[in-house]
């Protein structure tokens, strides 16, 4: 039986988890996450200096809380792990320094874990009952805010990159389009909520890089940007719509907003002449992303002749993506494993899981191993 304590501080979430397991099963003793979304919101993006300062504040508190919840002392932990990349350098340094310090101080092994391996293994967290390193070969779709990639997983630590985004990640596209629509952050859940009941065929948006194993979402984002002036309303008493309203409402004059007017201040809150325009736009945008993710994942699974597809990362919280991926897999007789929603967004349980599997496979890292903000998986 091994007990692993892991820290995740690669971006704007501070997280600590304690996982205990052997070859017959595992028990998650604690998983604590402190989100910093509110601290960065007013800057319109993540400020690395603020992120690392907050990690310094939260990490010791979460360590304390995790040990209390797990009802163990740190001296009972067998190995300490931390995310060592990819991510923000000054954030990665906090988690890895704490894990290394504990490992050195208590004379225990240290494991440097790739954040993407954490996501990639998260769908088998609950189901992989052997507890060992018996990971079934699969094609894994990792869709987060920072990454979109398809990976052929042969076994633990044997990964081959099939394709990746050449520009924006899927989550990034959700966030940027949500920002254009003046919806909140993170954009994925906002767009998913607004898309409910919408007509996903109303707006014809591009599905890029057809026939390639790579992804590109920047063209889709640009297509939405060009579409907006035609369908949105800038609340300056000016109303524009694809179909002019039958009777102009008092106080509104109906005319199209020019591209230049719209571009002058893209942060201006938008309104739509009718509620269904926003709903249909969100549904059409979401469907454009889902179509590409589903088609490329299924093509990769068939090419590599695997009978298992896994999906992880923040975007895999999306219910419509899960539903359509499940349908497509079942049509081809392929099993689909998804991570539970709380495991999809950044957390330390997935890092502890990767560390436990690696520890049981006899791997450990040197405490001299440095962080790598651009660490690749394969
Ligand atoms: O994996 P994650 O927590 O962070 C990174 O490692 O990047 O993913 C965060 C991303 C954000 O871009 C967020 O908008 C997206 O996941 N996301 C979603 C949904 N929930 C979170 N995208 C689409 N639909 C959702 N329901
Ligand atoms: Zn992540």
mmCIF file with all atom_site columns, C-alpha atoms in Angstrom, residues 65-182:
data_model
loop_
_atom_site.group_PDB
_atom_site.id
_atom_site.type_symbol
_atom_site.label_atom_id
_atom_site.label_alt_id
_atom_site.label_comp_id
_atom_site.label_asym_id
_atom_site.label_entity_id
_atom_site.label_seq_id
_atom_site.pdbx_PDB_ins_code
_atom_site.Cartn_x
_atom_site.Cartn_y
_atom_site.Cartn_z
_atom_site.occupancy
_atom_site.B_iso_or_equiv
_atom_site.pdbx_formal_charge
_atom_site.auth_seq_id
_atom_site.auth_comp_id
_atom_site.auth_asym_id
_atom_site.auth_atom_id
_atom_site.pdbx_PDB_model_num
ATOM 1   C CA . UNK A 1 65  ? -6.521  20.789 5.187   1.00 0.00 ? 65  UNK A CA 1
ATOM 2   C CA . UNK A 1 66  ? -5.750  17.726 3.030   1.00 0.00 ? 66  UNK A CA 1
ATOM 3   C CA . UNK A 1 67  ? -3.797  16.088 5.885   1.00 0.00 ? 67  UNK A CA 1
ATOM 4   C CA . UNK A 1 68  ? -6.710  16.786 8.250   1.00 0.00 ? 68  UNK A CA 1
ATOM 5   C CA . UNK A 1 69  ? -9.327  15.426 5.854   1.00 0.00 ? 69  UNK A CA 1
ATOM 6   C CA . UNK A 1 70  ? -7.162  12.348 5.162   1.00 0.00 ? 70  UNK A CA 1
ATOM 7   C CA . UNK A 1 71  ? -6.494  12.006 8.894   1.00 0.00 ? 71  UNK A CA 1
ATOM 8   C CA . UNK A 1 72  ? -2.804  11.355 8.337   1.00 0.00 ? 72  UNK A CA 1
ATOM 9   C CA . UNK A 1 73  ? 0.458   13.115 9.116   1.00 0.00 ? 73  UNK A CA 1
ATOM 10  C CA . UNK A 1 74  ? 2.841   14.033 6.283   1.00 0.00 ? 74  UNK A CA 1
ATOM 11  C CA . UNK A 1 75  ? 5.403   11.571 7.715   1.00 0.00 ? 75  UNK A CA 1
ATOM 12  C CA . UNK A 1 76  ? 2.971   8.774  6.706   1.00 0.00 ? 76  UNK A CA 1
ATOM 13  C CA . UNK A 1 77  ? 3.183   9.755  3.034   1.00 0.00 ? 77  UNK A CA 1
ATOM 14  C CA . UNK A 1 78  ? 5.376   7.444  0.905   1.00 0.00 ? 78  UNK A CA 1
ATOM 15  C CA . UNK A 1 79  ? 6.077   9.822  -2.002  1.00 0.00 ? 79  UNK A CA 1
ATOM 16  C CA . UNK A 1 80  ? 5.583   13.477 -2.892  1.00 0.00 ? 80  UNK A CA 1
ATOM 17  C CA . UNK A 1 81  ? 4.604   14.560 -6.401  1.00 0.00 ? 81  UNK A CA 1
ATOM 18  C CA . UNK A 1 82  ? 4.004   17.830 -8.221  1.00 0.00 ? 82  UNK A CA 1
ATOM 19  C CA . UNK A 1 83  ? 3.156   19.045 -11.698 1.00 0.00 ? 83  UNK A CA 1
ATOM 20  C CA . UNK A 1 84  ? 6.450   20.035 -13.308 1.00 0.00 ? 84  UNK A CA 1
ATOM 21  C CA . UNK A 1 85  ? 5.028   21.282 -16.638 1.00 0.00 ? 85  UNK A CA 1
ATOM 22  C CA . UNK A 1 86  ? 3.597   22.462 -18.888 1.00 0.00 ? 86  UNK A CA 1
ATOM 23  C CA . UNK A 1 87  ? 2.339   25.665 -17.293 1.00 0.00 ? 87  UNK A CA 1
ATOM 24  C CA . UNK A 1 88  ? 3.416   29.034 -15.929 1.00 0.00 ? 88  UNK A CA 1
ATOM 25  C CA . UNK A 1 89  ? 7.039   28.882 -14.738 1.00 0.00 ? 89  UNK A CA 1
ATOM 26  C CA . UNK A 1 90  ? 6.530   30.930 -11.587 1.00 0.00 ? 90  UNK A CA 1
ATOM 27  C CA . UNK A 1 91  ? 3.467   28.839 -10.650 1.00 0.00 ? 91  UNK A CA 1
ATOM 28  C CA . UNK A 1 92  ? 5.082   25.462 -11.363 1.00 0.00 ? 92  UNK A CA 1
ATOM 29  C CA . UNK A 1 93  ? 7.982   26.465 -9.110  1.00 0.00 ? 93  UNK A CA 1
ATOM 30  C CA . UNK A 1 94  ? 5.737   26.767 -6.056  1.00 0.00 ? 94  UNK A CA 1
ATOM 31  C CA . UNK A 1 95  ? 4.235   23.259 -6.180  1.00 0.00 ? 95  UNK A CA 1
ATOM 32  C CA . UNK A 1 96  ? 7.461   21.520 -7.190  1.00 0.00 ? 96  UNK A CA 1
ATOM 33  C CA . UNK A 1 97  ? 9.508   23.360 -4.522  1.00 0.00 ? 97  UNK A CA 1
ATOM 34  C CA . UNK A 1 98  ? 7.065   22.328 -1.796  1.00 0.00 ? 98  UNK A CA 1
ATOM 35  C CA . UNK A 1 99  ? 6.965   18.690 -2.965  1.00 0.00 ? 99  UNK A CA 1
ATOM 36  C CA . UNK A 1 100 ? 10.757  18.540 -3.265  1.00 0.00 ? 100 UNK A CA 1
ATOM 37  C CA . UNK A 1 101 ? 11.190  20.125 0.169   1.00 0.00 ? 101 UNK A CA 1
ATOM 38  C CA . UNK A 1 102 ? 8.873   17.574 1.768   1.00 0.00 ? 102 UNK A CA 1
ATOM 39  C CA . UNK A 1 103 ? 10.559  14.694 -0.075  1.00 0.00 ? 103 UNK A CA 1
ATOM 40  C CA . UNK A 1 104 ? 14.033  15.824 0.958   1.00 0.00 ? 104 UNK A CA 1
ATOM 41  C CA . UNK A 1 105 ? 12.988  16.638 4.533   1.00 0.00 ? 105 UNK A CA 1
ATOM 42  C CA . UNK A 1 106 ? 11.221  13.326 5.070   1.00 0.00 ? 106 UNK A CA 1
ATOM 43  C CA . UNK A 1 107 ? 13.634  11.227 2.988   1.00 0.00 ? 107 UNK A CA 1
ATOM 44  C CA . UNK A 1 108 ? 10.903  10.074 0.557   1.00 0.00 ? 108 UNK A CA 1
ATOM 45  C CA . UNK A 1 109 ? 10.812  9.788  -3.258  1.00 0.00 ? 109 UNK A CA 1
ATOM 46  C CA . UNK A 1 110 ? 9.851   12.779 -5.416  1.00 0.00 ? 110 UNK A CA 1
ATOM 47  C CA . UNK A 1 111 ? 7.868   12.442 -8.655  1.00 0.00 ? 111 UNK A CA 1
ATOM 48  C CA . UNK A 1 112 ? 7.705   15.159 -11.311 1.00 0.00 ? 112 UNK A CA 1
ATOM 49  C CA . UNK A 1 113 ? 4.435   14.717 -13.184 1.00 0.00 ? 113 UNK A CA 1
ATOM 50  C CA . UNK A 1 114 ? 3.418   16.040 -16.593 1.00 0.00 ? 114 UNK A CA 1
ATOM 51  C CA . UNK A 1 115 ? 0.121   17.921 -16.241 1.00 0.00 ? 115 UNK A CA 1
ATOM 52  C CA . UNK A 1 116 ? -1.066  16.435 -19.555 1.00 0.00 ? 116 UNK A CA 1
ATOM 53  C CA . UNK A 1 117 ? -0.402  12.893 -18.337 1.00 0.00 ? 117 UNK A CA 1
ATOM 54  C CA . UNK A 1 118 ? -2.596  13.752 -15.340 1.00 0.00 ? 118 UNK A CA 1
ATOM 55  C CA . UNK A 1 119 ? -5.471  14.733 -17.643 1.00 0.00 ? 119 UNK A CA 1
ATOM 56  C CA . UNK A 1 120 ? -4.830  11.805 -19.995 1.00 0.00 ? 120 UNK A CA 1
ATOM 57  C CA . UNK A 1 121 ? -5.028  9.174  -17.236 1.00 0.00 ? 121 UNK A CA 1
ATOM 58  C CA . UNK A 1 122 ? -7.992  10.763 -15.418 1.00 0.00 ? 122 UNK A CA 1
ATOM 59  C CA . UNK A 1 123 ? -10.696 8.785  -17.317 1.00 0.00 ? 123 UNK A CA 1
ATOM 60  C CA . UNK A 1 124 ? -9.318  5.529  -15.875 1.00 0.00 ? 124 UNK A CA 1
ATOM 61  C CA . UNK A 1 125 ? -9.001  6.935  -12.333 1.00 0.00 ? 125 UNK A CA 1
ATOM 62  C CA . UNK A 1 126 ? -12.160 5.299  -11.044 1.00 0.00 ? 126 UNK A CA 1
ATOM 63  C CA . UNK A 1 127 ? -12.442 2.310  -13.328 1.00 0.00 ? 127 UNK A CA 1
ATOM 64  C CA . UNK A 1 128 ? -8.925  0.950  -13.570 1.00 0.00 ? 128 UNK A CA 1
ATOM 65  C CA . UNK A 1 129 ? -9.455  -1.631 -10.828 1.00 0.00 ? 129 UNK A CA 1
ATOM 66  C CA . UNK A 1 130 ? -6.159  -3.503 -11.112 1.00 0.00 ? 130 UNK A CA 1
ATOM 67  C CA . UNK A 1 131 ? -4.464  -0.584 -9.441  1.00 0.00 ? 131 UNK A CA 1
ATOM 68  C CA . UNK A 1 132 ? -1.246  -1.422 -11.278 1.00 0.00 ? 132 UNK A CA 1
ATOM 69  C CA . UNK A 1 133 ? 0.080   -0.094 -14.523 1.00 0.00 ? 133 UNK A CA 1
ATOM 70  C CA . UNK A 1 134 ? -2.295  -2.097 -16.717 1.00 0.00 ? 134 UNK A CA 1
ATOM 71  C CA . UNK A 1 135 ? -3.595  0.717  -18.896 1.00 0.00 ? 135 UNK A CA 1
ATOM 72  C CA . UNK A 1 136 ? -5.466  -0.669 -21.918 1.00 0.00 ? 136 UNK A CA 1
ATOM 73  C CA . UNK A 1 137 ? -4.307  0.700  -25.299 1.00 0.00 ? 137 UNK A CA 1
ATOM 74  C CA . UNK A 1 138 ? -6.520  3.630  -26.255 1.00 0.00 ? 138 UNK A CA 1
ATOM 75  C CA . UNK A 1 139 ? -6.815  6.797  -28.258 1.00 0.00 ? 139 UNK A CA 1
ATOM 76  C CA . UNK A 1 140 ? -7.026  9.674  -25.831 1.00 0.00 ? 140 UNK A CA 1
ATOM 77  C CA . UNK A 1 141 ? -8.519  13.089 -26.577 1.00 0.00 ? 141 UNK A CA 1
ATOM 78  C CA . UNK A 1 142 ? -7.172  15.738 -24.182 1.00 0.00 ? 142 UNK A CA 1
ATOM 79  C CA . UNK A 1 143 ? -9.198  18.958 -24.474 1.00 0.00 ? 143 UNK A CA 1
ATOM 80  C CA . UNK A 1 144 ? -8.361  21.656 -21.951 1.00 0.00 ? 144 UNK A CA 1
ATOM 81  C CA . UNK A 1 145 ? -8.001  25.411 -21.886 1.00 0.00 ? 145 UNK A CA 1
ATOM 82  C CA . UNK A 1 146 ? -4.372  25.193 -22.945 1.00 0.00 ? 146 UNK A CA 1
ATOM 83  C CA . UNK A 1 147 ? -4.228  21.991 -24.996 1.00 0.00 ? 147 UNK A CA 1
ATOM 84  C CA . UNK A 1 148 ? -6.105  20.024 -27.615 1.00 0.00 ? 148 UNK A CA 1
ATOM 85  C CA . UNK A 1 149 ? -4.436  16.784 -28.568 1.00 0.00 ? 149 UNK A CA 1
ATOM 86  C CA . UNK A 1 150 ? -5.008  13.218 -29.646 1.00 0.00 ? 150 UNK A CA 1
ATOM 87  C CA . UNK A 1 151 ? -2.629  10.687 -28.157 1.00 0.00 ? 151 UNK A CA 1
ATOM 88  C CA . UNK A 1 152 ? -2.149  6.989  -28.809 1.00 0.00 ? 152 UNK A CA 1
ATOM 89  C CA . UNK A 1 153 ? -1.691  5.416  -25.371 1.00 0.00 ? 153 UNK A CA 1
ATOM 90  C CA . UNK A 1 154 ? 0.017   2.019  -25.641 1.00 0.00 ? 154 UNK A CA 1
ATOM 91  C CA . UNK A 1 155 ? 0.574   1.589  -21.898 1.00 0.00 ? 155 UNK A CA 1
ATOM 92  C CA . UNK A 1 156 ? 1.594   3.754  -18.930 1.00 0.00 ? 156 UNK A CA 1
ATOM 93  C CA . UNK A 1 157 ? 4.353   6.183  -20.001 1.00 0.00 ? 157 UNK A CA 1
ATOM 94  C CA . UNK A 1 158 ? 4.246   4.959  -23.622 1.00 0.00 ? 158 UNK A CA 1
ATOM 95  C CA . UNK A 1 159 ? 2.479   7.724  -25.525 1.00 0.00 ? 159 UNK A CA 1
ATOM 96  C CA . UNK A 1 160 ? 2.515   8.765  -29.172 1.00 0.00 ? 160 UNK A CA 1
ATOM 97  C CA . UNK A 1 161 ? 1.209   12.141 -30.271 1.00 0.00 ? 161 UNK A CA 1
ATOM 98  C CA . UNK A 1 162 ? -1.300  11.728 -33.122 1.00 0.00 ? 162 UNK A CA 1
ATOM 99  C CA . UNK A 1 163 ? -2.363  15.333 -33.569 1.00 0.00 ? 163 UNK A CA 1
ATOM 100 C CA . UNK A 1 164 ? -2.540  18.656 -31.777 1.00 0.00 ? 164 UNK A CA 1
ATOM 101 C CA . UNK A 1 165 ? -3.852  22.138 -32.303 1.00 0.00 ? 165 UNK A CA 1
ATOM 102 C CA . UNK A 1 166 ? -1.763  24.368 -34.516 1.00 0.00 ? 166 UNK A CA 1
ATOM 103 C CA . UNK A 1 167 ? -3.233  27.505 -32.915 1.00 0.00 ? 167 UNK A CA 1
ATOM 104 C CA . UNK A 1 168 ? -5.971  27.899 -30.286 1.00 0.00 ? 168 UNK A CA 1
ATOM 105 C CA . UNK A 1 169 ? -6.975  25.045 -27.995 1.00 0.00 ? 169 UNK A CA 1
ATOM 106 C CA . UNK A 1 170 ? -10.682 24.129 -27.997 1.00 0.00 ? 170 UNK A CA 1
ATOM 107 C CA . UNK A 1 171 ? -11.126 25.541 -24.463 1.00 0.00 ? 171 UNK A CA 1
ATOM 108 C CA . UNK A 1 172 ? -9.335  28.727 -25.485 1.00 0.00 ? 172 UNK A CA 1
ATOM 109 C CA . UNK A 1 173 ? -11.755 29.099 -28.426 1.00 0.00 ? 173 UNK A CA 1
ATOM 110 C CA . UNK A 1 174 ? -14.707 28.689 -26.035 1.00 0.00 ? 174 UNK A CA 1
ATOM 111 C CA . UNK A 1 175 ? -13.180 31.315 -23.713 1.00 0.00 ? 175 UNK A CA 1
ATOM 112 C CA . UNK A 1 176 ? -12.378 33.815 -26.479 1.00 0.00 ? 176 UNK A CA 1
ATOM 113 C CA . UNK A 1 177 ? -15.773 33.517 -28.169 1.00 0.00 ? 177 UNK A CA 1
ATOM 114 C CA . UNK A 1 178 ? -17.533 33.832 -24.800 1.00 0.00 ? 178 UNK A CA 1
ATOM 115 C CA . UNK A 1 179 ? -15.542 37.018 -24.223 1.00 0.00 ? 179 UNK A CA 1
ATOM 116 C CA . UNK A 1 180 ? -16.624 38.383 -27.631 1.00 0.00 ? 180 UNK A CA 1
ATOM 117 C CA . UNK A 1 181 ? -20.205 37.629 -26.630 1.00 0.00 ? 181 UNK A CA 1
ATOM 118 C CA . UNK A 1 182 ? -19.661 39.411 -23.297 1.00 0.00 ? 182 UNK A CA 1
#
